[in-house]
Amino acid sequence: MSSYQSNQIKLINTSLIDPHPDNPRKNIGDVTDLAASIKTNGLLTPLSVVPNGERYRVIAGHRRLAACKQAGTGAVPCFVLDLDPLQQLEAMVTENCQREQLTALEEADAIQGMLDLGATTANVAHRLGRSADYVRDRAKAASIKTEVRASRDDFSQLTIGQLVAIARYDGQPDRQKKLAQAAGTSNFDYILRNIERDDRDRQWIESVAALLVEPDNGINLIPDPEKPYSDPEWRYAGCMFPSTGTPEETIEKIREQNPAAVSIHTVSQQVYLWTRRDKTADAEKEARRAAEQAERDARRHALEEYAAASADKRMAWLHGHLHGIKRDKLIETTARLGLLQIIDPDPQGYTQALSTWNDKCGVEQFTTISGIEPERALAELRYHLDEPDWAVWAVQILAARIEWFIDPEDWTSTSDISRRIPGYYQILQDLGYTPADDETSHLDQLIAAITEADSDENEEDEENNQ
């Protein structure tokens, strides 16, 4: 099994032979079949042992020893070797490596054990028939601490590549555990790349920071403002980040831009560039912004007042006139309102079940139009929709739903809802409703906006089709 093998064989009782405590192979596995074979045919290959006081320790043949003891074998043939601790460990590693019985981690721990006993990397590589890099990689893997190894039950089954990557972050157990958990999955390389990128970015910002504190570099370095977008003295003017270039190239680009100051933002791994604020200009800009916002608020308030007033006017007219309109006209109106609501953006449209009436939309508007309290609305609807006067109730339901959907902003936009407003008004006018002057003005503006939007859309379609 190795150059240390003896030609002399000695029969030794298995009760006097112990497993070697430094055996690299930690799990010898199930030896039931081997025990049965030994019981039938005897031990065909002698064990290799070293003396240990009045007893012996196995160097090669741990599985055979366990099988012999399980089979109840008494004395077994053994090669008795004279080896020092380093030679013993070397022999066990060599024997297991030749049989490919060790995991990468077991081999790593064994190789580190040989190095701890005084062997050099070159010696170990020579004895194992491996390269020096092979030995160094396994020595790195052996450095992984117990707490990291305990992070998963099958840690010993990781590949040497995964172990070396984990070992690279010695002293950073959180990173090592994160990599260990991802080993064997598609996330491993992704997490490793992110860690490597974070390290590169950190090294970059540290190098740039070191250059920025050098005397007479011509760059004004300031503490990083706590509120970068609202600092009273400095205005954010841009940043430099790792992709800008090497630390030296970054410094040159900062000089080219000649900012009033720079600061180091370690969280985002960036160098912020600053100009001094012009407080007079800022005050003027803020005043303009406030005036513009006040104007927008005033327009919004006026629009909300108009929308509420026009909705009240429409619903009051419906409440006062629907019951006086002829049944045929109401049936026609029901159909027209129904067609208008087919294009409703709500996937369930106005055909939503009456059971959701109290939870959904239109209750308040229906109450205004019909004059019926909300708690009675559902019962009244169920009754009247089966009666001859169903048409007036259907119109009330459909009109209430349309009223619910109309928002003040729909009067100045070209949304799905705003496009229904002109059609809704046409239906009301055909029933006898007369829009007020402000309604007519808003309708004209809305129709013009919709027409312009449709024209732009048609032109765009024509260009795409050419």
XYZ file of C-alpha atoms in Angstrom:
466
model
C 0.000 0.000 0.000
C 2.976 2.371 0.441
C 6.773 2.483 0.590
C 6.441 1.922 4.346
C 4.928 -1.571 3.954
C 6.613 -4.420 5.836
C 7.183 -7.905 4.440
C 6.529 -9.479 7.843
C 2.974 -10.532 8.698
C 1.800 -11.069 12.269
C -1.487 -12.561 13.509
C -3.132 -10.123 15.957
C -6.476 -10.487 17.731
C -8.973 -7.861 16.547
C -9.730 -7.017 20.183
C -6.241 -5.487 20.395
C -6.580 -3.335 17.252
C -8.158 0.168 17.336
C -9.160 2.581 14.567
C -6.601 5.339 14.120
C -7.840 8.626 15.693
C -6.333 10.639 12.818
C -7.910 8.585 10.060
C -8.876 11.121 7.378
C -11.937 9.148 6.428
C -14.493 10.036 9.081
C -17.290 7.742 7.921
C -16.422 4.182 6.989
C -20.000 3.424 5.914
C -21.936 0.158 6.129
C -19.680 -2.946 6.295
C -22.432 -5.599 6.509
C -21.699 -7.150 3.102
C -17.956 -7.068 3.716
C -18.455 -8.756 7.111
C -20.472 -11.532 5.454
C -17.726 -12.065 2.868
C -15.013 -12.209 5.550
C -17.093 -14.629 7.580
C -17.326 -16.918 4.557
C -13.901 -16.485 2.935
C -11.751 -15.007 5.683
C -9.668 -11.821 5.454
C -7.796 -12.008 2.150
C -5.794 -8.753 2.478
C -3.816 -8.126 5.673
C -4.311 -4.955 7.706
C -1.486 -2.451 8.157
C -1.013 -1.389 11.794
C 1.432 0.449 14.059
C 2.167 -0.414 17.696
C 0.429 1.694 20.340
C 1.726 0.524 23.711
C 0.275 -2.957 24.300
C -2.243 -2.403 21.485
C -2.199 -1.497 17.802
C -3.714 1.194 15.555
C -4.872 0.646 11.982
C -3.088 2.537 9.240
C -4.767 0.839 6.269
C -7.872 -1.305 6.555
C -10.340 0.540 8.782
C -13.343 -0.911 6.930
C -11.809 -4.400 7.016
C -11.181 -4.118 10.771
C -14.785 -3.021 11.399
C -16.071 -5.883 9.221
C -13.861 -8.439 11.028
C -15.163 -7.306 14.404
C -18.750 -7.456 13.101
C -18.121 -10.968 11.734
C -16.626 -12.079 15.077
C -13.217 -12.831 13.574
C -10.465 -13.462 16.121
C -6.836 -13.107 14.984
C -6.221 -11.459 11.618
C -3.004 -11.102 9.557
C -1.379 -7.670 9.867
C 1.644 -5.817 8.533
C 3.222 -4.198 11.622
C 4.881 -0.928 10.571
C 7.309 1.366 12.353
C 6.127 4.885 11.446
C 6.291 8.264 13.166
C 3.061 10.346 13.437
C 3.730 12.228 10.175
C 4.470 9.002 8.310
C 1.306 7.432 9.751
C -0.876 10.291 8.542
C 0.892 10.370 5.179
C 0.321 6.632 4.731
C -3.393 6.933 5.565
C -3.893 9.885 3.196
C -2.048 8.120 0.382
C -3.990 4.891 0.853
C -7.373 6.664 0.912
C -6.547 8.940 -2.033
C -5.523 5.954 -4.125
C -8.879 4.353 -3.364
C -10.724 7.690 -3.896
C -12.449 7.192 -0.574
C -12.029 10.704 0.882
C -14.234 13.727 0.405
C -12.461 16.944 -0.536
C -12.879 18.226 3.025
C -11.550 15.033 4.612
C -8.518 15.151 2.331
C -8.051 18.852 3.137
C -8.063 18.211 6.885
C -5.615 15.312 6.487
C -3.212 17.359 4.360
C -3.360 20.185 6.904
C -2.579 17.626 9.592
C 0.546 16.611 7.684
C 1.591 20.252 7.365
C 0.988 20.755 11.094
C 3.330 17.836 11.808
C 6.137 19.572 9.933
C 5.764 18.427 6.354
C 6.310 21.035 3.657
C 3.929 21.716 0.806
C 6.484 20.269 -1.604
C 6.919 17.114 0.520
C 3.169 16.490 0.717
C 2.728 17.127 -3.009
C 5.537 14.688 -3.812
C 4.247 11.924 -1.533
C 0.671 12.236 -2.868
C 1.741 12.600 -6.489
C -0.072 15.938 -6.692
C 0.887 19.515 -7.548
C 1.805 22.137 -4.979
C -1.331 24.117 -5.938
C -3.400 21.000 -5.213
C -1.966 20.876 -1.693
C -2.328 24.632 -1.127
C -5.999 24.615 -2.197
C -6.783 21.869 0.323
C -4.860 23.652 3.049
C -7.088 26.684 2.396
C -10.224 24.528 2.611
C -9.032 23.053 5.913
C -9.003 26.552 7.448
C -12.819 26.756 7.406
C -13.999 27.040 11.003
C -16.297 24.585 12.781
C -19.183 27.074 13.044
C -19.237 27.457 9.263
C -19.013 23.700 8.694
C -21.965 23.243 11.034
C -24.121 25.568 8.916
C -25.318 22.612 6.837
C -25.443 18.865 7.477
C -23.801 17.894 4.180
C -20.974 20.430 4.332
C -18.398 17.656 3.930
C -19.827 16.875 0.476
C -18.974 20.275 -1.012
C -16.531 20.374 -3.914
C -13.003 21.661 -3.521
C -13.858 24.680 -5.707
C -16.729 25.619 -3.403
C -14.594 25.045 -0.299
C -11.749 27.227 -1.612
C -14.227 30.016 -2.433
C -15.681 29.813 1.083
C -12.212 29.684 2.696
C -11.255 32.881 0.864
C -13.444 34.821 3.303
C -11.795 33.604 6.495
C -12.778 35.841 9.398
C -16.115 36.680 7.729
C -18.373 33.862 8.972
C -21.588 35.497 7.749
C -20.325 35.545 4.172
C -18.949 32.020 4.505
C -22.266 30.692 5.817
C -24.165 32.456 3.026
C -21.917 30.821 0.435
C -22.144 27.459 2.184
C -25.945 27.552 2.100
C -25.909 28.402 -1.624
C -23.308 25.763 -2.568
C -24.748 23.233 -4.972
C -27.429 25.651 -6.217
C -27.580 28.070 -9.122
C -27.278 30.951 -6.633
C -23.726 30.080 -5.573
C -21.936 31.781 -8.478
C -24.323 34.754 -8.307
C -23.691 35.311 -4.587
C -19.950 34.827 -5.050
C -19.850 37.402 -7.873
C -21.772 39.902 -5.730
C -19.361 39.415 -2.829
C -16.381 39.853 -5.148
C -17.930 42.982 -6.677
C -18.635 44.434 -3.218
C -15.015 43.827 -2.255
C -13.735 45.468 -5.439
C -16.007 48.468 -4.872
C -14.880 48.760 -1.245
C -11.219 48.588 -2.242
C -11.853 51.216 -4.929
C -13.524 53.676 -2.545
C -10.769 53.128 0.051
C -8.078 53.820 -2.568
C -9.860 56.930 -3.849
C -10.324 58.145 -0.265
C -6.604 57.695 0.387
C -5.763 59.786 -2.696
C -8.240 62.495 -1.731
C -6.633 63.072 1.677
C -3.179 63.548 0.197
C -1.910 67.104 0.775
C -1.935 69.647 -2.071
C -4.103 67.554 -4.391
C -6.218 70.598 -5.244
C -9.535 68.939 -4.344
C -11.743 70.222 -1.516
C -12.801 67.174 0.542
C -15.785 67.760 2.855
C -17.778 65.495 5.203
C -20.628 63.774 3.423
C -23.792 65.916 3.927
C -26.479 64.097 5.874
C -29.203 65.310 3.470
C -27.542 65.354 0.033
C -30.532 66.792 -1.831
C -31.470 69.509 0.665
C -28.206 70.605 2.234
C -28.294 74.376 2.887
C -24.754 74.960 1.620
C -24.048 72.339 -1.038
C -25.909 71.300 -4.181
C -25.432 67.762 -5.506
C -23.694 67.900 -8.907
C -23.029 64.236 -9.735
C -20.899 61.345 -8.603
C -17.978 59.075 -9.431
C -18.323 55.319 -8.929
C -16.165 52.206 -9.468
C -16.926 51.950 -13.179
C -15.481 55.457 -13.633
C -12.012 53.929 -13.819
C -9.016 53.258 -11.612
C -8.647 55.399 -8.469
C -5.999 57.490 -10.244
C -8.227 57.974 -13.314
C -11.096 58.950 -11.034
C -9.023 61.664 -9.366
C -8.096 63.091 -12.786
C -11.746 63.158 -13.869
C -12.685 64.940 -10.656
C -10.037 67.564 -11.388
C -11.427 67.974 -14.925
C -14.917 68.656 -13.591
C -13.453 70.959 -10.907
C -16.339 70.758 -8.394
C -16.426 73.116 -5.422
C -16.123 70.090 -3.137
C -16.310 66.312 -3.022
C -17.407 63.881 -0.298
C -17.023 60.157 0.166
C -20.233 58.155 0.426
C -19.103 54.788 1.742
C -22.576 53.191 1.783
C -23.076 53.515 -1.983
C -19.313 53.283 -2.693
C -19.403 56.595 -4.548
C -17.671 59.982 -4.500
C -20.234 62.805 -4.559
C -19.471 66.069 -6.364
C -20.813 69.374 -4.998
C -21.305 72.962 -6.076
C -22.123 75.809 -3.702
C -25.740 76.816 -3.492
C -26.823 80.226 -4.806
C -29.223 81.023 -2.002
C -30.805 83.961 -3.820
C -31.472 81.868 -6.917
C -32.750 79.030 -4.750
C -35.155 81.363 -2.970
C -36.452 82.682 -6.296
C -36.848 79.164 -7.616
C -38.689 78.107 -4.482
C -40.988 81.128 -4.779
C -41.768 80.236 -8.399
C -42.383 76.645 -7.408
C -44.725 77.724 -4.610
C -46.614 80.056 -6.945
C -46.978 77.358 -9.577
C -48.184 74.894 -6.946
C -50.692 77.452 -5.636
C -51.967 77.951 -9.178
C -52.296 74.186 -9.661
C -54.090 73.888 -6.337
C -56.475 76.689 -7.303
C -57.234 75.039 -10.642
C -57.754 71.709 -8.908
C -60.031 73.284 -6.323
C -62.080 75.047 -9.013
C -62.295 71.807 -10.992
C -63.429 69.876 -7.929
C -66.079 72.507 -7.229
C -67.286 72.373 -10.819
C -67.335 68.549 -10.882
C -69.308 68.372 -7.628
C -71.754 71.086 -8.697
C -72.327 69.572 -12.149
C -72.828 66.079 -10.659
C -75.347 67.466 -8.158
C -77.173 69.246 -10.989
C -77.327 66.111 -13.164
C -78.493 63.841 -10.371
C -81.038 66.368 -9.105
C -82.497 66.569 -12.606
C -82.650 62.769 -12.871
C -84.361 62.573 -9.469
C -86.966 65.115 -10.479
C -87.694 64.030 -14.069
C -87.174 60.289 -14.604
C -90.601 59.263 -13.332
C -92.267 61.633 -15.791
C -90.527 60.259 -18.882
C -92.392 57.820 -21.120
C -91.657 54.135 -20.667
C -90.466 53.618 -24.265
C -87.966 56.443 -23.891
C -86.711 54.972 -20.607
C -86.243 51.552 -22.220
C -84.259 53.163 -25.036
C -82.174 55.075 -22.473
C -81.505 51.869 -20.538
C -80.140 50.286 -23.700
C -77.971 53.325 -24.508
C -76.573 53.511 -20.965
C -75.952 49.783 -21.085
C -73.969 50.130 -24.302
C -72.003 53.022 -22.796
C -71.009 50.895 -19.821
C -69.883 47.863 -21.851
C -66.531 49.619 -22.346
C -66.166 50.140 -18.598
C -62.556 49.598 -17.344
C -63.854 47.472 -14.459
C -63.622 43.889 -15.880
C -67.051 43.152 -14.402
C -68.509 46.412 -15.674
C -71.942 47.543 -14.549
C -73.246 43.997 -14.717
C -71.727 43.254 -11.308
C -74.124 41.290 -9.134
C -76.532 43.296 -6.974
C -75.229 41.347 -3.954
C -72.117 43.563 -4.045
C -74.106 46.799 -4.227
C -73.422 47.832 -0.619
C -69.710 47.005 -0.894
C -68.936 48.500 -4.283
C -69.749 51.692 -6.108
C -72.714 53.901 -6.910
C -74.646 53.641 -3.630
C -74.391 57.318 -2.738
C -75.215 58.399 -6.279
C -78.172 55.999 -6.480
C -79.508 57.396 -3.209
C -79.348 60.937 -4.620
C -81.056 60.022 -7.881
C -83.753 57.727 -6.466
C -84.350 59.389 -3.115
C -84.184 55.970 -1.404
C -81.956 55.467 1.642
C -78.952 53.178 1.028
C -80.150 50.471 3.429
C -83.407 50.144 1.455
C -81.836 50.394 -1.997
C -81.108 46.722 -2.557
C -84.585 45.537 -1.538
C -86.275 48.189 -3.687
C -84.150 47.263 -6.682
C -84.895 43.559 -6.339
C -88.602 44.352 -6.238
C -88.886 46.968 -8.967
C -86.647 45.279 -11.524
C -89.308 42.537 -11.739
C -92.162 45.056 -12.061
C -93.549 46.952 -15.116
C -91.747 50.136 -14.034
C -88.380 48.404 -14.216
C -87.018 50.794 -16.856
C -86.924 53.853 -14.592
C -85.071 51.835 -11.954
C -82.613 50.459 -14.493
C -81.846 53.998 -15.666
C -81.271 55.055 -12.050
C -78.860 52.171 -11.462
C -76.877 52.745 -14.652
C -76.740 56.528 -14.249
C -75.597 56.130 -10.626
C -72.748 53.877 -11.699
C -71.597 56.352 -14.368
C -71.788 59.221 -11.889
C -69.698 57.222 -9.431
C -66.945 56.708 -11.980
C -66.567 60.361 -13.014
C -63.644 62.029 -11.195
C -62.797 65.759 -11.364
C -59.623 64.978 -13.330
C -61.683 63.221 -16.014
C -62.856 66.644 -17.173
C -59.309 67.623 -18.184
C -57.826 64.279 -19.298
C -58.413 61.714 -22.025
C -58.894 58.655 -19.837
C -61.356 55.821 -20.433
C -63.847 57.533 -18.150
C -63.494 60.993 -19.702
C -64.254 59.548 -23.143
C -67.708 58.477 -21.844
C -68.693 61.866 -20.486
C -69.779 63.363 -23.874
C -71.860 60.248 -24.622
C -73.435 60.374 -21.174
C -74.371 64.018 -21.673
C -75.896 63.247 -25.068
C -78.117 60.603 -23.466
C -79.190 63.051 -20.731
C -79.910 65.789 -23.275
C -82.065 63.401 -25.300
C -84.093 62.877 -22.120
C -84.546 66.641 -21.799
C -81.596 67.708 -19.655
C -80.159 71.145 -20.460
C -76.464 71.666 -19.617
C -75.485 74.945 -17.975
C -73.027 77.279 -19.705
C -70.076 76.068 -17.616
C -70.974 72.448 -18.445
C -71.107 73.272 -22.145
C -67.743 75.028 -21.911
C -66.129 72.086 -20.122
C -67.695 69.634 -22.578
C -66.339 71.560 -25.560
C -62.837 71.611 -24.063
C -63.011 67.895 -23.232
C -64.221 66.929 -26.717
C -61.435 69.008 -28.282
C -58.818 67.292 -26.091
C -60.170 63.834 -26.977
C -60.227 64.692 -30.687
C -56.629 65.925 -30.560
C -55.487 62.801 -28.677
C -57.216 60.537 -31.187
C -55.661 62.453 -34.079
C -52.165 62.094 -32.596
C -52.765 58.398 -32.030
C -53.920 57.891 -35.635
C -50.851 59.690 -36.978
C -48.594 57.499 -34.843
C -50.345 54.356 -36.120
C -49.908 55.497 -39.716
C -46.188 56.120 -39.166
C -45.763 52.648 -37.607
C -47.544 51.008 -40.533
C -45.395 52.706 -43.191
